[in-house]
Amino acid sequence: MADFPIGMAVSAGDENRSMLDIQAKQETIAHHFSQLTAGNIMKMRYLHPQENTYDWTEADELVSWAETNGLSIHGHTFIWHSDYQVPDFMKNYIGDANGFETLLDSHVTTIADHFRGKVDSWDVVNEALHQQGDGVGVGEGNCYRNSLFYQKLGKDYLANAFTAAKAADSGADLYYNDFSTEGGDDDKFACLLILVDDLLDNDIAIDGVGFQMHVQIDWPSTDDIAAAFQAIVDRGLKVKITELEVPVNNPWGAASFPQYTSFSEAAATRQKARYKAIVETYLTTVPANLRGGITVWGLWDGDSWLLNLSERAGSDDWPLLFTGDANGPYEPKPAFYGVAEALSEE
Ligand code: XIL
């Protein structure tokens, strides 16, 4: 329906409810979506568990399913600080900065090279910005997250990663990807522009910005989202919504939590309006040639990673586009029709 990718994040390999084990999932995804992101299995530790060991088996299986079924792949992600994903050999590295730089370059190069021609776009670096909201303020010195990579190499690891990825696969679009950058957190958004402008000023091959968009039903405003997209469009870069979902309960919201204890009609209607407004904002702000696509972070409500977040403990939620049984059949929710309506109004 859309002339840009409509993506789905999936579990695969040994993960629970791998899409490759569930026929109904494969059918629903192949029918409604045109791109896949691996929710986990293409992250650092999965693909590169030991310095001289790469493990392609699970990812190749997923990529080949996508190929057979006519879906493209968005790669996620070469570099991410999250502790459970940084391979031990990187954490325990004892050599100097040059050695670490070589090791990280070779990590990016090897993976980009392996998937050349099979992956359309990559989140080259994920979540390199400091978590804002703690009063550190904005400025080059305090925008970057103090990750292992930053500690070893400073912000140069970002430029290095984009350069290595472009050299290995000049055909893939390269994204910087982060959360809470879609407006609403002014400091983090300002830091995003510092990061992006630094890459552009140094002629680094970045093609676009991924906005994860783990948003709330009431935050950020669509005006804020539009302003964030616009700033990236103004720089001539692509905008991709990479990890969208809309839970109906906002633990940080003004109202009591949870706002909805069941998925009532009121909740469904509100969620539909929010999904629709987000897609409309994307379409009105981002011109066709800069649309990297829209990916939703999971198919069926029960699969959402949000259900395991401690901030949401004690409350249920229904953040995704499909309901039904764990193994299918899956039924589109009102939110699905909200997305479809927005896309068909184009
Ligand atoms: C999440 C996965 O969905 C979970 O299964 C896993 O336990 C943790 O990571 N931002 C990202 C994604 O960029 O990689 C994260 O995915 C969700 C937040």
CSV table of C-alpha atoms and ligand atoms in Angstrom, one decimal:
chain,number,residue,atom,x,y,z
A,1,MET,CA,0.0,0.0,0.0
A,2,ALA,CA,2.8,2.5,0.9
A,3,ASP,CA,5.7,3.1,-1.5
A,4,PHE,CA,8.1,2.9,1.4
A,5,PRO,CA,8.8,0.0,3.7
A,6,ILE,CA,6.3,-1.0,6.4
A,7,GLY,CA,8.3,-3.1,8.8
A,8,MET,CA,7.8,-5.6,11.6
A,9,ALA,CA,10.2,-6.4,14.3
A,10,VAL,CA,10.3,-10.2,14.9
A,11,SER,CA,11.7,-12.8,17.1
A,12,ALA,CA,13.6,-15.7,15.4
A,13,GLY,CA,16.3,-18.2,16.1
A,14,ASP,CA,16.0,-19.7,19.7
A,15,GLU,CA,13.7,-16.9,20.9
A,16,ASN,CA,10.3,-17.5,22.4
A,17,ARG,CA,7.6,-17.5,19.7
A,18,SER,CA,10.1,-17.3,16.9
A,19,MET,CA,8.2,-16.3,13.8
A,20,LEU,CA,9.9,-19.1,11.9
A,21,ASP,CA,8.1,-21.6,14.3
A,22,ILE,CA,4.6,-20.1,13.9
A,23,GLN,CA,2.9,-20.4,10.6
A,24,ALA,CA,0.2,-17.9,11.3
A,25,LYS,CA,2.8,-15.3,12.1
A,26,GLN,CA,4.6,-15.8,8.9
A,27,GLU,CA,1.3,-15.5,6.9
A,28,THR,CA,0.2,-12.4,8.7
A,29,ILE,CA,3.6,-10.7,8.4
A,30,ALA,CA,4.0,-11.6,4.7
A,31,HIS,CA,0.5,-10.3,4.0
A,32,HIS,CA,0.7,-6.9,5.7
A,33,PHE,CA,4.4,-6.0,5.9
A,34,SER,CA,7.2,-5.4,3.5
A,35,GLN,CA,10.3,-5.3,5.7
A,36,LEU,CA,11.7,-7.1,8.8
A,37,THR,CA,13.9,-6.1,11.6
A,38,ALA,CA,15.3,-8.8,13.9
A,39,GLY,CA,14.2,-7.8,17.4
A,40,ASN,CA,17.3,-9.3,18.8
A,41,ILE,CA,19.2,-11.8,16.7
A,42,MET,CA,21.2,-9.4,14.6
A,43,LYS,CA,22.6,-7.6,17.6
A,44,MET,CA,26.3,-7.7,18.5
A,45,ARG,CA,26.5,-10.7,20.8
A,46,TYR,CA,24.3,-12.8,18.6
A,47,LEU,CA,26.4,-12.3,15.5
A,48,HIS,CA,29.8,-11.9,17.0
A,49,PRO,CA,30.0,-13.8,20.3
A,50,GLN,CA,33.8,-14.2,20.4
A,51,GLU,CA,36.6,-12.2,18.8
A,52,ASN,CA,37.2,-14.7,16.0
A,53,THR,CA,33.8,-16.3,15.9
A,54,TYR,CA,30.8,-15.0,14.0
A,55,ASP,CA,27.6,-16.9,14.1
A,56,TRP,CA,25.4,-16.3,11.0
A,57,THR,CA,23.1,-19.3,11.3
A,58,GLU,CA,20.0,-17.7,12.8
A,59,ALA,CA,20.2,-14.4,11.0
A,60,ASP,CA,20.8,-16.1,7.7
A,61,GLU,CA,17.7,-18.2,8.2
A,62,LEU,CA,15.6,-15.1,8.9
A,63,VAL,CA,17.1,-13.2,6.0
A,64,SER,CA,16.4,-16.1,3.7
A,65,TRP,CA,12.8,-16.3,4.8
A,66,ALA,CA,12.4,-12.6,4.0
A,67,GLU,CA,14.0,-13.0,0.6
A,68,THR,CA,11.7,-15.9,-0.2
A,69,ASN,CA,8.7,-13.9,0.8
A,70,GLY,CA,9.6,-10.7,-0.8
A,71,LEU,CA,10.4,-8.6,2.3
A,72,SER,CA,13.5,-6.5,2.7
A,73,ILE,CA,15.6,-6.4,5.9
A,74,HIS,CA,16.5,-3.5,8.1
A,75,GLY,CA,19.7,-4.5,10.1
A,76,HIS,CA,19.7,-3.8,13.8
A,77,THR,CA,22.4,-3.1,14.9
A,78,PHE,CA,26.2,-3.0,14.6
A,79,ILE,CA,26.9,-1.1,17.9
A,80,TRP,CA,24.7,-0.9,21.0
A,81,HIS,CA,25.9,-0.3,24.6
A,82,SER,CA,23.3,-2.4,26.2
A,83,ASP,CA,25.1,-4.7,28.6
A,84,TYR,CA,23.4,-7.9,27.6
A,85,GLN,CA,24.5,-7.3,24.0
A,86,VAL,CA,28.1,-6.2,24.3
A,87,PRO,CA,30.3,-9.3,23.7
A,88,ASP,CA,32.6,-10.2,26.7
A,89,PHE,CA,35.7,-10.0,24.5
A,90,MET,CA,34.9,-6.3,24.0
A,91,LYS,CA,34.2,-5.7,27.6
A,92,ASN,CA,37.4,-7.5,28.7
A,93,TYR,CA,39.6,-5.9,26.0
A,94,ILE,CA,42.9,-4.8,27.6
A,95,GLY,CA,44.8,-3.4,24.6
A,96,ASP,CA,45.1,0.3,23.7
A,97,ALA,CA,42.6,2.5,21.8
A,98,ASN,CA,44.1,1.7,18.4
A,99,GLY,CA,43.6,-2.0,19.0
A,100,PHE,CA,40.0,-1.4,20.2
A,101,GLU,CA,39.3,0.7,17.1
A,102,THR,CA,40.6,-2.0,14.8
A,103,LEU,CA,38.5,-4.6,16.6
A,104,LEU,CA,35.3,-2.5,16.3
A,105,ASP,CA,36.0,-1.6,12.7
A,106,SER,CA,36.5,-5.2,11.9
A,107,HIS,CA,33.2,-6.1,13.7
A,108,VAL,CA,31.3,-3.6,11.6
A,109,THR,CA,33.1,-4.5,8.3
A,110,THR,CA,32.6,-8.2,8.7
A,111,ILE,CA,28.9,-8.0,9.4
A,112,ALA,CA,28.2,-5.4,6.8
A,113,ASP,CA,30.1,-7.5,4.3
A,114,HIS,CA,28.3,-10.7,5.1
A,115,PHE,CA,24.9,-9.1,4.5
A,116,ARG,CA,25.9,-7.0,1.5
A,117,GLY,CA,23.0,-7.0,-1.0
A,118,LYS,CA,20.7,-8.7,1.5
A,119,VAL,CA,20.2,-5.9,4.0
A,120,ASP,CA,18.7,-2.6,2.7
A,121,SER,CA,19.6,-0.4,5.6
A,122,TRP,CA,21.3,-0.6,9.0
A,123,ASP,CA,21.1,1.0,12.4
A,124,VAL,CA,24.8,1.6,12.4
A,125,VAL,CA,24.9,2.9,16.0
A,126,ASN,CA,22.1,2.5,18.4
A,127,GLU,CA,21.5,4.8,21.5
A,128,ALA,CA,24.8,6.7,21.6
A,129,LEU,CA,23.2,9.7,23.3
A,130,HIS,CA,23.2,10.3,27.0
A,131,GLN,CA,19.9,9.6,28.7
A,132,GLN,CA,18.6,13.1,29.4
A,133,GLY,CA,16.2,14.3,32.0
A,134,ASP,CA,18.9,14.3,34.7
A,135,GLY,CA,19.9,17.9,34.4
A,136,VAL,CA,23.2,17.4,32.7
A,137,GLY,CA,22.2,19.8,30.0
A,138,VAL,CA,23.2,20.1,26.4
A,139,GLY,CA,26.6,20.5,24.9
A,140,GLU,CA,29.0,18.3,22.9
A,141,GLY,CA,30.8,17.3,26.1
A,142,ASN,CA,27.7,15.9,27.8
A,143,CYS,CA,25.6,14.6,24.9
A,144,TYR,CA,27.3,11.3,24.4
A,145,ARG,CA,26.5,8.3,26.5
A,146,ASN,CA,29.5,7.1,28.5
A,147,SER,CA,29.4,3.6,27.0
A,148,LEU,CA,32.3,1.2,26.7
A,149,PHE,CA,32.8,2.5,23.1
A,150,TYR,CA,32.8,6.1,24.2
A,151,GLN,CA,35.2,5.3,27.0
A,152,LYS,CA,37.6,3.6,24.6
A,153,LEU,CA,37.4,5.9,21.6
A,154,GLY,CA,35.4,9.0,22.4
A,155,LYS,CA,32.7,10.1,19.9
A,156,ASP,CA,35.0,9.0,17.0
A,157,TYR,CA,33.6,5.5,17.2
A,158,LEU,CA,30.4,6.8,15.5
A,159,ALA,CA,32.2,8.2,12.5
A,160,ASN,CA,34.4,5.2,12.3
A,161,ALA,CA,31.4,2.8,12.3
A,162,PHE,CA,29.6,4.7,9.5
A,163,THR,CA,32.8,4.8,7.4
A,164,ALA,CA,33.5,1.1,7.9
A,165,ALA,CA,29.9,0.2,7.0
A,166,LYS,CA,29.8,2.3,3.9
A,167,ALA,CA,33.1,0.9,2.7
A,168,ALA,CA,31.8,-2.7,3.2
A,169,ASP,CA,28.4,-2.1,1.7
A,170,SER,CA,28.0,1.1,-0.3
A,171,GLY,CA,24.4,0.2,-1.3
A,172,ALA,CA,22.8,0.1,2.2
A,173,ASP,CA,21.3,3.1,3.8
A,174,LEU,CA,23.0,4.0,7.1
A,175,TYR,CA,21.0,5.3,10.0
A,176,TYR,CA,21.8,6.6,13.4
A,177,ASN,CA,19.0,5.3,15.7
A,178,ASP,CA,17.8,6.4,19.2
A,179,PHE,CA,14.8,6.8,21.5
A,180,SER,CA,13.2,9.9,23.0
A,181,THR,CA,14.6,12.0,20.2
A,182,GLU,CA,11.3,12.5,18.6
A,183,GLY,CA,10.5,15.7,20.5
A,184,GLY,CA,9.3,15.9,24.1
A,185,ASP,CA,12.8,15.7,25.5
A,186,ASP,CA,14.3,19.0,24.3
A,187,ASP,CA,17.8,18.3,25.6
A,188,LYS,CA,18.0,14.9,24.0
A,189,PHE,CA,16.7,16.2,20.7
A,190,ALA,CA,19.3,19.1,20.8
A,191,CYS,CA,21.9,16.4,21.4
A,192,LEU,CA,20.7,14.4,18.4
A,193,LEU,CA,21.3,17.4,16.2
A,194,ILE,CA,24.8,17.9,17.6
A,195,LEU,CA,25.6,14.3,16.8
A,196,VAL,CA,24.1,14.4,13.3
A,197,ASP,CA,25.7,17.7,12.4
A,198,ASP,CA,29.1,16.5,13.7
A,199,LEU,CA,28.9,13.6,11.2
A,200,LEU,CA,27.7,15.8,8.4
A,201,ASP,CA,30.3,18.5,9.0
A,202,ASN,CA,32.9,15.8,8.7
A,203,ASP,CA,31.4,14.3,5.5
A,204,ILE,CA,30.6,11.0,7.2
A,205,ALA,CA,28.3,8.8,5.2
A,206,ILE,CA,25.1,8.9,7.1
A,207,ASP,CA,21.9,8.5,5.2
A,208,GLY,CA,19.3,9.0,7.8
A,209,VAL,CA,18.0,9.1,11.4
A,210,GLY,CA,16.0,6.3,13.0
A,211,PHE,CA,13.5,7.5,15.5
A,212,GLN,CA,12.6,4.5,17.7
A,213,MET,CA,9.4,6.0,18.8
A,214,HIS,CA,8.6,4.0,21.9
A,215,VAL,CA,6.1,6.7,22.5
A,216,GLN,CA,3.2,7.1,24.9
A,217,ILE,CA,-0.4,7.5,24.1
A,218,ASP,CA,-0.2,11.2,25.2
A,219,TRP,CA,3.5,12.0,24.7
A,220,PRO,CA,5.2,13.6,22.8
A,221,SER,CA,2.8,15.8,20.9
A,222,THR,CA,2.5,15.4,17.2
A,223,ASP,CA,3.7,19.0,16.9
A,224,ASP,CA,6.9,18.0,18.7
A,225,ILE,CA,7.3,14.9,16.6
A,226,ALA,CA,6.8,16.9,13.4
A,227,ALA,CA,9.4,19.4,14.5
A,228,ALA,CA,11.9,16.6,15.1
A,229,PHE,CA,11.3,15.0,11.7
A,230,GLN,CA,11.5,18.4,10.0
A,231,ALA,CA,14.9,19.1,11.5
A,232,ILE,CA,16.2,15.9,9.9
A,233,VAL,CA,14.5,16.5,6.6
A,234,ASP,CA,16.0,20.0,6.6
A,235,ARG,CA,19.4,18.3,6.7
A,236,GLY,CA,18.5,16.3,3.6
A,237,LEU,CA,18.5,13.0,5.6
A,238,LYS,CA,16.0,10.2,5.6
A,239,VAL,CA,13.6,9.7,8.5
A,240,LYS,CA,12.7,6.2,9.6
A,241,ILE,CA,10.4,5.2,12.4
A,242,THR,CA,12.2,2.1,13.6
A,243,GLU,CA,10.5,0.7,16.7
A,244,LEU,CA,7.0,2.1,17.0
A,245,GLU,CA,4.4,1.0,19.5
A,246,VAL,CA,1.7,2.8,21.5
A,247,PRO,CA,0.9,1.4,24.9
A,248,VAL,CA,-2.4,2.7,26.3
A,249,ASN,CA,-1.0,3.0,29.9
A,250,ASN,CA,1.6,5.7,30.5
A,251,PRO,CA,3.4,5.1,33.9
A,252,TRP,CA,4.8,8.7,33.7
A,253,GLY,CA,1.5,10.2,32.7
A,254,ALA,CA,-0.5,12.8,34.7
A,255,ALA,CA,-3.4,10.5,35.3
A,256,SER,CA,-3.3,7.6,37.7
A,257,PHE,CA,-1.5,4.4,36.6
A,258,PRO,CA,-2.7,2.2,34.9
A,259,GLN,CA,-5.1,4.4,33.0
A,260,TYR,CA,-6.8,1.3,31.5
A,261,THR,CA,-7.0,-2.1,33.3
A,262,SER,CA,-8.6,-3.8,30.3
A,263,PHE,CA,-8.5,-3.1,26.6
A,264,SER,CA,-11.8,-1.3,26.5
A,265,GLU,CA,-13.4,0.2,23.5
A,266,ALA,CA,-12.3,3.6,24.8
A,267,ALA,CA,-8.7,2.4,25.0
A,268,ALA,CA,-8.9,0.9,21.5
A,269,THR,CA,-10.4,4.1,20.0
A,270,ARG,CA,-7.8,6.3,21.6
A,271,GLN,CA,-4.9,4.0,20.5
A,272,LYS,CA,-6.2,4.0,17.0
A,273,ALA,CA,-6.3,7.8,16.9
A,274,ARG,CA,-2.8,8.0,18.2
A,275,TYR,CA,-1.3,5.5,15.7
A,276,LYS,CA,-3.2,7.2,12.9
A,277,ALA,CA,-1.9,10.7,13.9
A,278,ILE,CA,1.7,9.5,14.1
A,279,VAL,CA,1.5,8.0,10.5
A,280,GLU,CA,-0.2,11.2,9.3
A,281,THR,CA,2.5,13.3,10.9
A,282,TYR,CA,5.2,11.2,9.2
A,283,LEU,CA,3.5,11.6,5.8
A,284,THR,CA,2.9,15.3,6.1
A,285,THR,CA,6.4,16.1,7.3
A,286,VAL,CA,8.7,13.7,5.5
A,287,PRO,CA,8.7,14.1,1.7
A,288,ALA,CA,8.5,10.9,-0.4
A,289,ASN,CA,12.2,10.7,-1.3
A,290,LEU,CA,13.3,10.9,2.4
A,291,ARG,CA,10.9,8.3,3.8
A,292,GLY,CA,12.9,5.4,5.1
A,293,GLY,CA,9.8,3.6,6.3
A,294,ILE,CA,7.8,2.8,9.4
A,295,THR,CA,8.5,-0.3,11.6
A,296,VAL,CA,6.3,-1.5,14.4
A,297,TRP,CA,8.1,-3.3,17.3
A,298,GLY,CA,6.2,-6.6,17.4
A,299,LEU,CA,3.1,-8.1,15.8
A,300,TRP,CA,0.9,-9.4,18.5
A,301,ASP,CA,0.1,-7.6,21.8
A,302,GLY,CA,1.4,-10.5,23.9
A,303,ASP,CA,4.8,-10.3,22.2
A,304,SER,CA,5.6,-6.7,23.2
A,305,TRP,CA,8.9,-6.2,25.1
A,306,LEU,CA,7.1,-3.5,27.1
A,307,LEU,CA,5.2,-6.2,29.1
A,308,ASN,CA,8.6,-7.1,30.7
A,309,LEU,CA,9.6,-3.6,31.7
A,310,SER,CA,9.8,-2.9,35.4
A,311,GLU,CA,8.2,0.5,35.0
A,312,ARG,CA,5.1,-1.2,33.9
A,313,ALA,CA,5.0,-3.9,36.5
A,314,GLY,CA,1.5,-4.7,37.8
A,315,SER,CA,-0.2,-3.3,34.8
A,316,ASP,CA,-1.2,-5.0,31.6
A,317,ASP,CA,-1.0,-3.4,28.1
A,318,TRP,CA,-1.9,-3.8,24.5
A,319,PRO,CA,0.6,-1.7,22.5
A,320,LEU,CA,0.7,-3.4,19.1
A,321,LEU,CA,-1.5,-3.7,16.0
A,322,PHE,CA,-2.8,-7.3,16.4
A,323,THR,CA,-4.7,-9.3,19.0
A,324,GLY,CA,-5.6,-13.0,19.1
A,325,ASP,CA,-3.9,-16.2,20.4
A,326,ALA,CA,-0.2,-16.6,20.9
A,327,ASN,CA,0.1,-18.9,17.9
A,328,GLY,CA,-2.5,-17.2,15.9
A,329,PRO,CA,-4.8,-16.5,14.2
A,330,TYR,CA,-4.0,-12.8,14.7
A,331,GLU,CA,-6.7,-10.2,14.3
A,332,PRO,CA,-6.1,-6.6,13.3
A,333,LYS,CA,-7.0,-4.1,16.0
A,334,PRO,CA,-8.6,-0.7,15.5
A,335,ALA,CA,-5.1,0.7,15.6
A,336,PHE,CA,-4.2,-1.4,12.5
A,337,TYR,CA,-7.0,0.3,10.7
A,338,GLY,CA,-5.8,3.7,11.9
A,339,VAL,CA,-2.5,3.0,10.3
A,340,ALA,CA,-4.1,1.7,7.1
A,341,GLU,CA,-6.4,4.8,6.9
A,342,ALA,CA,-3.5,7.2,7.3
A,343,LEU,CA,-1.6,5.4,4.5
A,344,SER,CA,-4.5,5.3,2.2
A,345,GLU,CA,-5.2,9.0,2.6
A,346,GLU,CA,-1.8,9.8,1.0
B,1,XIL,C1,14.6,-5.0,23.0
B,1,XIL,C2,13.9,-6.4,22.6
B,1,XIL,O1,12.7,-6.1,22.1
B,1,XIL,C3,13.8,-7.3,23.8
B,1,XIL,O2,13.4,-8.5,23.4
B,1,XIL,C4,15.2,-7.4,24.5
B,1,XIL,O3,15.0,-8.1,25.7
B,1,XIL,C5,15.7,-6.0,24.8
B,1,XIL,O4,15.8,-5.2,23.7
B,1,XIL,N1,15.5,-0.2,21.8
B,1,XIL,C6,16.1,-1.0,20.9
B,1,XIL,C7,15.8,-2.4,20.8
B,1,XIL,O5,16.8,-0.4,20.0
B,1,XIL,O6,16.9,-3.2,20.4
B,1,XIL,C8,15.2,-2.9,22.1
B,1,XIL,O7,14.8,-4.3,21.9
B,1,XIL,C9,14.1,-2.0,22.6
B,1,XIL,C10,14.6,-0.7,22.9
